[in-house]
């Protein structure tokens, strides 16, 4: 509302939820809505919004080493992350350490448990990373999803295995 938008309470709540209360994200949503001159819809602000993309590229992504950016984009296909799952998906061996470092540096990574075994990306950041992956390496996405499905199946997480197989378009794996 301070950004000059007239939103109802439900829309404000939805937007706050989607941005996870990130004040810069809320500001960028207001700027984006005003620039579009359309009725601001809380559900319309996503990680691929050009204002958000420009901001995070200039302030964050352009500062990262290529290996770290590659890790972030390739793991953006995951709903939640653990070191061994990320290792399987990106074919790497240091994911547990990388996730802990990302979380401790406040790089839009949130620990989901007290033991810091499971993590997730901030919703807008994940959407941005996923869009970046689709732009940079679209041919790799099905392979990453298949690796995630295989790992989940091997680690007794059938619901996640099915979701990743569906996203990969692997009908045989889903049926099995």
PDB file of C-alpha atoms in Angstrom:
ATOM      1  CA  UNK A   1       0.000   0.000   0.000  1.00  0.00           C
ATOM      2  CA  UNK A   2       2.904   2.351   0.716  1.00  0.00           C
ATOM      3  CA  UNK A   3       4.006   1.690  -2.846  1.00  0.00           C
ATOM      4  CA  UNK A   4       0.835   3.268  -4.163  1.00  0.00           C
ATOM      5  CA  UNK A   5      -1.192   0.132  -4.845  1.00  0.00           C
ATOM      6  CA  UNK A   6      -4.754  -0.367  -3.773  1.00  0.00           C
ATOM      7  CA  UNK A   7      -4.936  -4.014  -2.768  1.00  0.00           C
ATOM      8  CA  UNK A   8      -7.463  -5.794  -0.635  1.00  0.00           C
ATOM      9  CA  UNK A   9      -6.426  -7.522   2.548  1.00  0.00           C
ATOM     10  CA  UNK A  10      -6.535 -10.956   0.888  1.00  0.00           C
ATOM     11  CA  UNK A  11      -4.276  -9.783  -1.957  1.00  0.00           C
ATOM     12  CA  UNK A  12      -1.818  -8.225   0.477  1.00  0.00           C
ATOM     13  CA  UNK A  13      -1.750 -11.454   2.480  1.00  0.00           C
ATOM     14  CA  UNK A  14      -1.193 -13.534  -0.674  1.00  0.00           C
ATOM     15  CA  UNK A  15       1.588 -11.273  -1.906  1.00  0.00           C
ATOM     16  CA  UNK A  16       3.232 -11.208   1.518  1.00  0.00           C
ATOM     17  CA  UNK A  17       3.030 -14.991   1.646  1.00  0.00           C
ATOM     18  CA  UNK A  18       4.492 -15.404  -1.848  1.00  0.00           C
ATOM     19  CA  UNK A  19       7.365 -13.004  -1.146  1.00  0.00           C
ATOM     20  CA  UNK A  20       7.751 -14.593   2.300  1.00  0.00           C
ATOM     21  CA  UNK A  21       7.682 -11.104   3.773  1.00  0.00           C
ATOM     22  CA  UNK A  22      10.835 -10.036   1.910  1.00  0.00           C
ATOM     23  CA  UNK A  23      10.531  -6.252   1.903  1.00  0.00           C
ATOM     24  CA  UNK A  24      12.549  -5.751  -1.295  1.00  0.00           C
ATOM     25  CA  UNK A  25      10.347  -8.344  -2.992  1.00  0.00           C
ATOM     26  CA  UNK A  26       7.220  -6.484  -1.898  1.00  0.00           C
ATOM     27  CA  UNK A  27       8.676  -3.229  -3.197  1.00  0.00           C
ATOM     28  CA  UNK A  28       9.606  -4.837  -6.537  1.00  0.00           C
ATOM     29  CA  UNK A  29       6.076  -6.272  -6.815  1.00  0.00           C
ATOM     30  CA  UNK A  30       4.647  -2.767  -6.377  1.00  0.00           C
ATOM     31  CA  UNK A  31       7.056  -1.283  -8.932  1.00  0.00           C
ATOM     32  CA  UNK A  32       6.233  -4.048 -11.389  1.00  0.00           C
ATOM     33  CA  UNK A  33       2.481  -3.642 -10.976  1.00  0.00           C
ATOM     34  CA  UNK A  34       2.687   0.126 -11.408  1.00  0.00           C
ATOM     35  CA  UNK A  35       4.893  -0.262 -14.504  1.00  0.00           C
ATOM     36  CA  UNK A  36       2.383  -2.639 -16.089  1.00  0.00           C
ATOM     37  CA  UNK A  37      -0.450  -0.194 -15.363  1.00  0.00           C
ATOM     38  CA  UNK A  38      -2.626  -3.212 -14.867  1.00  0.00           C
ATOM     39  CA  UNK A  39      -4.615  -4.049 -11.814  1.00  0.00           C
ATOM     40  CA  UNK A  40      -2.050  -5.422  -9.412  1.00  0.00           C
ATOM     41  CA  UNK A  41      -2.729  -9.025  -8.737  1.00  0.00           C
ATOM     42  CA  UNK A  42      -0.932 -10.659  -5.860  1.00  0.00           C
ATOM     43  CA  UNK A  43      -0.674 -13.920  -7.749  1.00  0.00           C
ATOM     44  CA  UNK A  44       0.957 -12.257 -10.745  1.00  0.00           C
ATOM     45  CA  UNK A  45       4.338 -11.477  -9.180  1.00  0.00           C
ATOM     46  CA  UNK A  46       6.736 -14.369  -9.752  1.00  0.00           C
ATOM     47  CA  UNK A  47      10.440 -15.074  -9.825  1.00  0.00           C
ATOM     48  CA  UNK A  48      10.621 -14.398 -13.553  1.00  0.00           C
ATOM     49  CA  UNK A  49       9.302 -10.814 -13.221  1.00  0.00           C
ATOM     50  CA  UNK A  50      11.763  -8.572 -15.065  1.00  0.00           C
ATOM     51  CA  UNK A  51      12.193  -6.128 -12.154  1.00  0.00           C
ATOM     52  CA  UNK A  52      13.060  -8.992  -9.812  1.00  0.00           C
ATOM     53  CA  UNK A  53      15.320 -10.652 -12.399  1.00  0.00           C
ATOM     54  CA  UNK A  54      17.226  -7.416 -13.029  1.00  0.00           C
ATOM     55  CA  UNK A  55      17.585  -6.719  -9.306  1.00  0.00           C
ATOM     56  CA  UNK A  56      18.799 -10.186  -8.320  1.00  0.00           C
ATOM     57  CA  UNK A  57      21.073 -10.479 -11.350  1.00  0.00           C
ATOM     58  CA  UNK A  58      22.816  -7.195 -10.603  1.00  0.00           C
ATOM     59  CA  UNK A  59      22.922  -7.608  -6.823  1.00  0.00           C
ATOM     60  CA  UNK A  60      23.554 -11.329  -6.480  1.00  0.00           C
ATOM     61  CA  UNK A  61      23.833 -13.687  -9.426  1.00  0.00           C
ATOM     62  CA  UNK A  62      26.451 -11.662 -11.302  1.00  0.00           C
ATOM     63  CA  UNK A  63      28.669 -11.807  -8.182  1.00  0.00           C
ATOM     64  CA  UNK A  64      28.648 -15.620  -7.890  1.00  0.00           C
ATOM     65  CA  UNK A  65      31.347 -17.937  -9.205  1.00  0.00           C
ATOM     66  CA  UNK A  66      30.111 -20.012 -12.200  1.00  0.00           C
ATOM     67  CA  UNK A  67      30.189 -23.292 -10.233  1.00  0.00           C
ATOM     68  CA  UNK A  68      28.008 -21.873  -7.469  1.00  0.00           C
ATOM     69  CA  UNK A  69      25.535 -20.396  -9.948  1.00  0.00           C
ATOM     70  CA  UNK A  70      25.387 -23.726 -11.784  1.00  0.00           C
ATOM     71  CA  UNK A  71      24.698 -25.528  -8.478  1.00  0.00           C
ATOM     72  CA  UNK A  72      21.916 -23.066  -7.636  1.00  0.00           C
ATOM     73  CA  UNK A  73      20.202 -23.255 -11.015  1.00  0.00           C
ATOM     74  CA  UNK A  74      20.432 -27.030 -11.300  1.00  0.00           C
ATOM     75  CA  UNK A  75      19.066 -27.652  -7.808  1.00  0.00           C
ATOM     76  CA  UNK A  76      16.203 -25.221  -8.390  1.00  0.00           C
ATOM     77  CA  UNK A  77      14.158 -28.154  -9.730  1.00  0.00           C
ATOM     78  CA  UNK A  78      13.973 -29.568  -6.195  1.00  0.00           C
ATOM     79  CA  UNK A  79      11.057 -28.924  -3.837  1.00  0.00           C
ATOM     80  CA  UNK A  80      13.362 -29.416  -0.892  1.00  0.00           C
ATOM     81  CA  UNK A  81      17.048 -30.219  -0.754  1.00  0.00           C
ATOM     82  CA  UNK A  82      19.416 -32.395   1.230  1.00  0.00           C
ATOM     83  CA  UNK A  83      23.087 -32.827   0.493  1.00  0.00           C
ATOM     84  CA  UNK A  84      22.848 -36.402  -0.810  1.00  0.00           C
ATOM     85  CA  UNK A  85      19.867 -35.551  -3.032  1.00  0.00           C
ATOM     86  CA  UNK A  86      21.669 -32.539  -4.493  1.00  0.00           C
ATOM     87  CA  UNK A  87      24.809 -34.643  -5.004  1.00  0.00           C
ATOM     88  CA  UNK A  88      22.758 -37.143  -7.022  1.00  0.00           C
ATOM     89  CA  UNK A  89      21.026 -34.453  -9.066  1.00  0.00           C
ATOM     90  CA  UNK A  90      24.046 -32.317  -9.934  1.00  0.00           C
ATOM     91  CA  UNK A  91      26.587 -35.172  -9.928  1.00  0.00           C
ATOM     92  CA  UNK A  92      28.738 -33.576  -7.255  1.00  0.00           C
ATOM     93  CA  UNK A  93      30.058 -34.506  -3.817  1.00  0.00           C
ATOM     94  CA  UNK A  94      30.047 -31.321  -1.742  1.00  0.00           C
ATOM     95  CA  UNK A  95      26.359 -30.395  -1.608  1.00  0.00           C
ATOM     96  CA  UNK A  96      25.928 -30.759   2.145  1.00  0.00           C
ATOM     97  CA  UNK A  97      28.680 -28.220   2.741  1.00  0.00           C
ATOM     98  CA  UNK A  98      27.396 -25.960  -0.034  1.00  0.00           C
ATOM     99  CA  UNK A  99      23.852 -25.916   1.368  1.00  0.00           C
ATOM    100  CA  UNK A 100      25.061 -25.092   4.877  1.00  0.00           C
ATOM    101  CA  UNK A 101      27.248 -22.290   3.508  1.00  0.00           C
ATOM    102  CA  UNK A 102      24.392 -20.886   1.429  1.00  0.00           C
ATOM    103  CA  UNK A 103      22.036 -20.949   4.410  1.00  0.00           C
ATOM    104  CA  UNK A 104      24.556 -19.318   6.743  1.00  0.00           C
ATOM    105  CA  UNK A 105      25.256 -16.566   4.204  1.00  0.00           C
ATOM    106  CA  UNK A 106      21.524 -15.780   3.968  1.00  0.00           C
ATOM    107  CA  UNK A 107      21.477 -16.592   0.257  1.00  0.00           C
ATOM    108  CA  UNK A 108      17.723 -17.231   0.096  1.00  0.00           C
ATOM    109  CA  UNK A 109      18.172 -20.760   1.455  1.00  0.00           C
ATOM    110  CA  UNK A 110      16.096 -21.809   4.460  1.00  0.00           C
ATOM    111  CA  UNK A 111      16.798 -24.756   6.760  1.00  0.00           C
ATOM    112  CA  UNK A 112      13.691 -26.907   7.182  1.00  0.00           C
ATOM    113  CA  UNK A 113      14.791 -28.836  10.253  1.00  0.00           C
ATOM    114  CA  UNK A 114      16.849 -28.319  13.392  1.00  0.00           C
ATOM    115  CA  UNK A 115      19.586 -30.624  12.169  1.00  0.00           C
ATOM    116  CA  UNK A 116      20.010 -28.579   8.985  1.00  0.00           C
ATOM    117  CA  UNK A 117      19.632 -31.677   6.867  1.00  0.00           C
ATOM    118  CA  UNK A 118      16.787 -30.430   4.650  1.00  0.00           C
ATOM    119  CA  UNK A 119      16.611 -27.011   3.010  1.00  0.00           C
ATOM    120  CA  UNK A 120      14.544 -25.117   0.503  1.00  0.00           C
ATOM    121  CA  UNK A 121      14.973 -21.985  -1.558  1.00  0.00           C
ATOM    122  CA  UNK A 122      13.004 -18.819  -0.921  1.00  0.00           C
ATOM    123  CA  UNK A 123      10.035 -19.123  -3.295  1.00  0.00           C
ATOM    124  CA  UNK A 124      10.865 -16.111  -5.511  1.00  0.00           C
ATOM    125  CA  UNK A 125      14.539 -17.060  -5.643  1.00  0.00           C
ATOM    126  CA  UNK A 126      13.681 -20.617  -6.683  1.00  0.00           C
ATOM    127  CA  UNK A 127      11.399 -19.328  -9.438  1.00  0.00           C
ATOM    128  CA  UNK A 128      14.177 -17.037 -10.655  1.00  0.00           C
ATOM    129  CA  UNK A 129      16.746 -19.843 -10.605  1.00  0.00           C
ATOM    130  CA  UNK A 130      14.382 -22.208 -12.408  1.00  0.00           C
ATOM    131  CA  UNK A 131      13.768 -19.620 -15.129  1.00  0.00           C
ATOM    132  CA  UNK A 132      17.535 -19.140 -15.410  1.00  0.00           C
ATOM    133  CA  UNK A 133      18.032 -22.906 -15.746  1.00  0.00           C
ATOM    134  CA  UNK A 134      15.370 -23.065 -18.461  1.00  0.00           C
ATOM    135  CA  UNK A 135      17.125 -20.238 -20.277  1.00  0.00           C
ATOM    136  CA  UNK A 136      20.696 -21.581 -19.933  1.00  0.00           C
ATOM    137  CA  UNK A 137      20.309 -25.367 -20.029  1.00  0.00           C
ATOM    138  CA  UNK A 138      16.766 -26.361 -21.035  1.00  0.00           C
ATOM    139  CA  UNK A 139      17.900 -29.708 -22.403  1.00  0.00           C
ATOM    140  CA  UNK A 140      19.266 -30.668 -18.974  1.00  0.00           C
ATOM    141  CA  UNK A 141      16.012 -30.206 -17.030  1.00  0.00           C
ATOM    142  CA  UNK A 142      14.478 -33.656 -17.773  1.00  0.00           C
ATOM    143  CA  UNK A 143      17.761 -35.359 -16.827  1.00  0.00           C
ATOM    144  CA  UNK A 144      17.935 -33.479 -13.513  1.00  0.00           C
ATOM    145  CA  UNK A 145      14.308 -34.343 -12.755  1.00  0.00           C
ATOM    146  CA  UNK A 146      14.962 -38.003 -13.556  1.00  0.00           C
ATOM    147  CA  UNK A 147      17.962 -38.066 -11.223  1.00  0.00           C
ATOM    148  CA  UNK A 148      15.817 -36.534  -8.475  1.00  0.00           C
ATOM    149  CA  UNK A 149      13.102 -39.123  -9.094  1.00  0.00           C
ATOM    150  CA  UNK A 150      15.615 -41.987  -8.985  1.00  0.00           C
ATOM    151  CA  UNK A 151      17.131 -40.738  -5.733  1.00  0.00           C
ATOM    152  CA  UNK A 152      13.732 -40.285  -4.102  1.00  0.00           C
ATOM    153  CA  UNK A 153      12.646 -43.745  -5.190  1.00  0.00           C
ATOM    154  CA  UNK A 154      15.844 -45.282  -3.809  1.00  0.00           C
ATOM    155  CA  UNK A 155      15.390 -43.376  -0.551  1.00  0.00           C
ATOM    156  CA  UNK A 156      11.776 -44.350   0.127  1.00  0.00           C
ATOM    157  CA  UNK A 157      10.154 -41.087  -0.921  1.00  0.00           C
ATOM    158  CA  UNK A 158       7.673 -42.401  -3.497  1.00  0.00           C
ATOM    159  CA  UNK A 159       5.444 -39.301  -3.640  1.00  0.00           C
ATOM    160  CA  UNK A 160       8.392 -37.075  -4.494  1.00  0.00           C
ATOM    161  CA  UNK A 161       9.733 -39.666  -6.934  1.00  0.00           C
ATOM    162  CA  UNK A 162       6.401 -39.651  -8.765  1.00  0.00           C
ATOM    163  CA  UNK A 163       6.215 -35.831  -8.882  1.00  0.00           C
ATOM    164  CA  UNK A 164       9.725 -35.554 -10.327  1.00  0.00           C
ATOM    165  CA  UNK A 165       9.056 -38.333 -12.850  1.00  0.00           C
ATOM    166  CA  UNK A 166       5.844 -36.593 -13.927  1.00  0.00           C
ATOM    167  CA  UNK A 167       7.703 -33.305 -14.327  1.00  0.00           C
ATOM    168  CA  UNK A 168      10.336 -35.114 -16.411  1.00  0.00           C
ATOM    169  CA  UNK A 169       7.626 -36.619 -18.603  1.00  0.00           C
ATOM    170  CA  UNK A 170       8.736 -40.154 -17.676  1.00  0.00           C
ATOM    171  CA  UNK A 171       5.409 -41.978 -17.952  1.00  0.00           C
ATOM    172  CA  UNK A 172       6.962 -45.432 -17.458  1.00  0.00           C
ATOM    173  CA  UNK A 173       8.601 -44.440 -14.174  1.00  0.00           C
ATOM    174  CA  UNK A 174       5.375 -42.858 -12.931  1.00  0.00           C
ATOM    175  CA  UNK A 175       3.398 -45.996 -13.772  1.00  0.00           C
ATOM    176  CA  UNK A 176       5.943 -48.267 -12.127  1.00  0.00           C
TER     177      UNK A 176
END
